[in-house]
Short mmCIF file of C-alpha atoms in Angstrom, two decimals:
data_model
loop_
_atom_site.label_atom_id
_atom_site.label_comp_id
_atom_site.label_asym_id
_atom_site.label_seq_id
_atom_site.Cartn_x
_atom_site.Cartn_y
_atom_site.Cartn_z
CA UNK A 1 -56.03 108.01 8.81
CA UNK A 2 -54.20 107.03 11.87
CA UNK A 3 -52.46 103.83 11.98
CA UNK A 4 -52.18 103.81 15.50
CA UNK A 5 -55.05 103.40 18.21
CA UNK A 6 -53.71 103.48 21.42
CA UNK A 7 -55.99 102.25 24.67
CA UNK A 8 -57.03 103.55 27.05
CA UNK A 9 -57.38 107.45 26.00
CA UNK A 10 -56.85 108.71 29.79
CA UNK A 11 -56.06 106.64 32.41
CA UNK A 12 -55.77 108.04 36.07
CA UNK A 13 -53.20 106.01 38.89
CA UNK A 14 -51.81 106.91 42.18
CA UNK A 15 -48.35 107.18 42.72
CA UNK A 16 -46.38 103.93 42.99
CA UNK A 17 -48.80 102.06 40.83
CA UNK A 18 -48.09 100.86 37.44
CA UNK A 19 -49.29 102.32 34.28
CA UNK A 20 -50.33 100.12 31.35
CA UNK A 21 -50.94 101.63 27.72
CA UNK A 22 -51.54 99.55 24.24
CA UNK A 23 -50.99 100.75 21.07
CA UNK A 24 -52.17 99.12 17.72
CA UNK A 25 -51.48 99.49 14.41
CA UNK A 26 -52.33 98.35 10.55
CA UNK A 27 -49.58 97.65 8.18
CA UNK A 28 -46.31 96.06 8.38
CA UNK A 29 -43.45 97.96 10.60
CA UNK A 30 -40.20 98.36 10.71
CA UNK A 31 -40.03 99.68 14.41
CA UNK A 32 -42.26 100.66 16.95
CA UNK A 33 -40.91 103.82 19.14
CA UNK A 34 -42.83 105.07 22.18
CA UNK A 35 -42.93 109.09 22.82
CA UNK A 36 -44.22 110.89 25.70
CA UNK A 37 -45.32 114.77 25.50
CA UNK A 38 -45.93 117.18 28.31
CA UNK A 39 -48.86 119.48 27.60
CA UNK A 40 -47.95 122.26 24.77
CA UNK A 41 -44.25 120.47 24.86
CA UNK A 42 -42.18 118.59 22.30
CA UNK A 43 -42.09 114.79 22.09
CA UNK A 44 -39.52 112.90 24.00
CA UNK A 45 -38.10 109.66 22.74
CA UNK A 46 -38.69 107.08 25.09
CA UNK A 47 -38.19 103.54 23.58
CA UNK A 48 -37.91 101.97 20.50
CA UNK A 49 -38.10 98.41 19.51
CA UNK A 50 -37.72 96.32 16.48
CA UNK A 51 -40.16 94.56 14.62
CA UNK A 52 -38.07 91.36 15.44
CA UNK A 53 -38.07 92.06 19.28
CA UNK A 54 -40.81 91.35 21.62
CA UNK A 55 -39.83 92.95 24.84
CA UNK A 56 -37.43 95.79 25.65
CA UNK A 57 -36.96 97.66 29.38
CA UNK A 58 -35.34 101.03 30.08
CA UNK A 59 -35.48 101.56 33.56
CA UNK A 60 -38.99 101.71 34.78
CA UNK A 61 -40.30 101.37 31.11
CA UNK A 62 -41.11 97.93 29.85
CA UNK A 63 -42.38 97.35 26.12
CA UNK A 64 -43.76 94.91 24.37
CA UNK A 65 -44.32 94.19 20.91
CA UNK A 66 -46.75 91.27 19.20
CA UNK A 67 -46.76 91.54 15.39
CA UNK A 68 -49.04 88.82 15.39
CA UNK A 69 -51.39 90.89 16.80
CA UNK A 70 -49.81 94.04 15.26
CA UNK A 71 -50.37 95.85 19.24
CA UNK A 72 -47.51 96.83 21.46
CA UNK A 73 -47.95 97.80 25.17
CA UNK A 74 -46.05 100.33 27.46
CA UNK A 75 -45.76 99.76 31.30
CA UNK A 76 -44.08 102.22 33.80
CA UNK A 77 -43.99 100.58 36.56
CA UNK A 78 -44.01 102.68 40.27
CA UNK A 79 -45.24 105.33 38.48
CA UNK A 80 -44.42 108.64 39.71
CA UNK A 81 -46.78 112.76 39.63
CA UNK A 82 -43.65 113.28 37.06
CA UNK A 83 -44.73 110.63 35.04
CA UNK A 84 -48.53 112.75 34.37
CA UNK A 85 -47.81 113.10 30.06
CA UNK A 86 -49.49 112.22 27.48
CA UNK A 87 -47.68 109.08 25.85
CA UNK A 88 -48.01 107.94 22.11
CA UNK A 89 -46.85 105.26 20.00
CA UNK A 90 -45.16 105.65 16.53
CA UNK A 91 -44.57 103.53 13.91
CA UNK A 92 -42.51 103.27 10.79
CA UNK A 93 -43.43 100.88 7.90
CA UNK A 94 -41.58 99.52 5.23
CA UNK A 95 -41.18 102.21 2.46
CA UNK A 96 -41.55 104.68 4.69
CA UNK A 97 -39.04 106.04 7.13
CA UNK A 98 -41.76 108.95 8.52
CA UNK A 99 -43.53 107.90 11.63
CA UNK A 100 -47.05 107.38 12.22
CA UNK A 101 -48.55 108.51 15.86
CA UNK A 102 -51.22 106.68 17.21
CA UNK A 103 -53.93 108.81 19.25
CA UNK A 104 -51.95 108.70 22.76
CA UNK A 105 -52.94 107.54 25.91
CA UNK A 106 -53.39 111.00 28.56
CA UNK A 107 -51.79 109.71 31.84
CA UNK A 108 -52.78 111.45 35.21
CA UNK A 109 -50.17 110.11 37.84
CA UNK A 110 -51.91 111.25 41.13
CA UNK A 111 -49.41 112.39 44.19
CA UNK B 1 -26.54 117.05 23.41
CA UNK B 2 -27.22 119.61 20.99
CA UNK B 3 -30.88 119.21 20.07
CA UNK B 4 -33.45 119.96 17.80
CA UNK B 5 -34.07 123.53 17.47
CA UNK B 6 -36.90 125.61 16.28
CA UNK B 7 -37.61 128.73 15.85
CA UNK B 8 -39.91 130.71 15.92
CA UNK B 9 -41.36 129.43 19.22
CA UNK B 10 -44.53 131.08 19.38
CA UNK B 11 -45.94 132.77 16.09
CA UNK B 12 -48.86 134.90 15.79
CA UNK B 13 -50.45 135.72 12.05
CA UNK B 14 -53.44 136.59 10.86
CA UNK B 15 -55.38 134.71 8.13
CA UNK B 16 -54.49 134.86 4.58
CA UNK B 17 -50.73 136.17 5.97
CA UNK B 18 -48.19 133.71 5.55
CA UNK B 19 -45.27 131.97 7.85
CA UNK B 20 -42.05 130.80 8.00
CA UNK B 21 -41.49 128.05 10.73
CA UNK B 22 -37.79 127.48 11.15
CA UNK B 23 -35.59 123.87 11.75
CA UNK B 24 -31.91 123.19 12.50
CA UNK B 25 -31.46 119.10 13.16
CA UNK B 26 -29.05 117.64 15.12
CA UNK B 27 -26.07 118.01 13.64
CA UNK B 28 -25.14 114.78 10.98
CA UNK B 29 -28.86 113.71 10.87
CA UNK B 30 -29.62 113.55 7.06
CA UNK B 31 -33.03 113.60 7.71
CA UNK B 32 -35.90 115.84 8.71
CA UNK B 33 -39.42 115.10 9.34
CA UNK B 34 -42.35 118.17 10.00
CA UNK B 35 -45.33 117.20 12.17
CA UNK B 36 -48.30 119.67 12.53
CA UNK B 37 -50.11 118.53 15.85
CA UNK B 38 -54.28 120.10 16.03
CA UNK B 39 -55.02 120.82 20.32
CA UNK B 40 -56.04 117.64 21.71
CA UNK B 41 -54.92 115.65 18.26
CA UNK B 42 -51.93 113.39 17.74
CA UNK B 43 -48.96 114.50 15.82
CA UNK B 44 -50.00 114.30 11.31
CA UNK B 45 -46.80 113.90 9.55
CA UNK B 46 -46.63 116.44 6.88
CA UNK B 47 -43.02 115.78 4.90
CA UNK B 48 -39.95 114.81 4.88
CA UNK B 49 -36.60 115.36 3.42
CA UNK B 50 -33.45 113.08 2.95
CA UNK B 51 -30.44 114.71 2.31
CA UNK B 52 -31.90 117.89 0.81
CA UNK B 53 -34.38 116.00 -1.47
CA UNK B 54 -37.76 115.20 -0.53
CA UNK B 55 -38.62 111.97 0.35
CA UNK B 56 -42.09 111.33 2.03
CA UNK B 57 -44.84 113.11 1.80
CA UNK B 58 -48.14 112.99 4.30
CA UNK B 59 -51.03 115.24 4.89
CA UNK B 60 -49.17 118.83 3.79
CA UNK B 61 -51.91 121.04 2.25
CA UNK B 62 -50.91 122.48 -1.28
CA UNK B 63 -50.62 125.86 0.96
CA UNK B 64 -47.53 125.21 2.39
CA UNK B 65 -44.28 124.06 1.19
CA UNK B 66 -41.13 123.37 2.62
CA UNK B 67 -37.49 122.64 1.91
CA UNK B 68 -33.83 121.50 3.33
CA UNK B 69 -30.76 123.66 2.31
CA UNK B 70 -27.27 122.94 1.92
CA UNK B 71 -26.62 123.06 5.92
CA UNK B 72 -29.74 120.93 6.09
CA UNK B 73 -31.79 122.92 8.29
CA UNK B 74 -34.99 123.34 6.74
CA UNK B 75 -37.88 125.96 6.54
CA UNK B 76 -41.97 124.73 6.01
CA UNK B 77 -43.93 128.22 4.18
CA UNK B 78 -47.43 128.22 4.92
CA UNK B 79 -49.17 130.47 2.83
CA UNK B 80 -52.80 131.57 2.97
CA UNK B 81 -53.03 130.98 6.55
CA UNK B 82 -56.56 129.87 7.45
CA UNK B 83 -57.77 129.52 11.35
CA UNK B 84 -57.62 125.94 11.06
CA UNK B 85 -53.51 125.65 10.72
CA UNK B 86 -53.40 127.00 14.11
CA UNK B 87 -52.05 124.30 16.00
CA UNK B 88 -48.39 123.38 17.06
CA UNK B 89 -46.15 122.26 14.57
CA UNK B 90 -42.89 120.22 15.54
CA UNK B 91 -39.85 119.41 13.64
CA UNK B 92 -37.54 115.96 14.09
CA UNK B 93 -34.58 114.62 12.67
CA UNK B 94 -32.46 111.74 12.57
CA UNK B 95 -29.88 109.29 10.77
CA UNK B 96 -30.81 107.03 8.16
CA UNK B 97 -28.88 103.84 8.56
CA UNK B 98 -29.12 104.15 12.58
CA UNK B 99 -31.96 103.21 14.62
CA UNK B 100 -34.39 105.86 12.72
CA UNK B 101 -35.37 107.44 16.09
CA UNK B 102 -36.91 110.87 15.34
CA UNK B 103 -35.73 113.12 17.62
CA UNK B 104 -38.44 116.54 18.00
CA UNK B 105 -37.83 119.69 18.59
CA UNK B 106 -39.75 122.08 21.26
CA UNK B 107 -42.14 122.92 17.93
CA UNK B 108 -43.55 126.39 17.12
CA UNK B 109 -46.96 127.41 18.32
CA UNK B 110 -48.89 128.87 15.36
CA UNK B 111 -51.57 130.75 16.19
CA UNK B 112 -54.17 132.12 12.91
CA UNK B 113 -56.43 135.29 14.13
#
């Protein structure tokens, strides 16, 4: 079963907007890592953060993690047709070092 | 940056053949991870090894098999291929005791006729 569900499936911007994707998740983490895959391609790290962090930026990537809530959310901010990917989230859990990929979110980035 | 690499990168068999995906981590990772991804699915871990021994296991069919020699690169079998394993299968590694980000390779496109 997944332990990630990651909303919304496919979301569709224009250029210079800002994407938003959540991510949620079951059990207890370790780390939450965000990925993003071109179509057919291998993952690219983008971000990880710690269970004891709530926010984290890398350039135009923000992230932010509630463990309350056990949801994290990704925002690219003046989003760019480069950005068009598919992006998941990824989790590991205590006891278990392999991570777990939530569903992804299908980006379309419109020029 | 020396990367993640896989080989084959595209792989063609026919069902009930078998197949030998290929991975070589980035070099002084101790760990590997294999990821079999369906079209249109997220990425199912399959196993993973930690310094040559396994040490997780996920959804890896009794079919196939896989192991992590002495230079730690590490080889999944797949035996008995059915038209259902089609599907691209990726390979990460990284370092326990650092930030345990998984690093992928480009994968290997399996495709069963």
């Amino acid at each position: 079963s997944q332990q990630g569900e990651e909303d919304p499936q496919a979301l569709s911007i224009q250029e210079g907007e800002n994407a938003t994707m959540n991510c949620s998740y079951k059990t207890s983490i370790n780390n939450l890592q965000w990925y993003r895959q071109n179509s057919g391609r291998g993952l690219v790290h983008l971000i990880l953060i710690r269970s004891n962090e709530r926010e984290k930026h890398s350039g135009r990537l923000r992230v932010t993690l509630d463990t309350s809530k056990k949801s994290s959310s990704l925002l690219i901010t003046a989003s760019r047709a480069a950005d068009t990917a598919s992006y998941f989230c990824a989790t590991d859990g205590t006891g278990r070092r392999a991570l777990t990929f939530g569903s992804g979110t299908r980006l379309q980035v419109q020029p | 940056a020396a990367g993640v690499i896989q080989s084959p990168r595209h792989l063609i068999k026919e069902k009930r053949e078998t197949a030998t995906l290929k991975c070589y981590p980035i070099p002084r990772h101790d760990t590997v991870y294999w990821y079999q991804q369906g079209p249109g699915q997220d990425p199912q871990f399959l196993i993973s090894f930690y310094e040559k021994m396994q040490s997780d296991k996920g959804s890896i069919p009794d079919r196939f098999s896989a192991q992590q020699f002495s230079d730690y690169h590490s080889e999944l079998n797949m035996s008995s291929l059915e038209l259902g394993d089609s599907a691209l299968y990726f390979c990460a590694s990284s370092l326990v005791g650092g930030n345990t980000e998984a690093f992928f390779g480009q994968g290997t496109r399996l495709t069963v006729v």
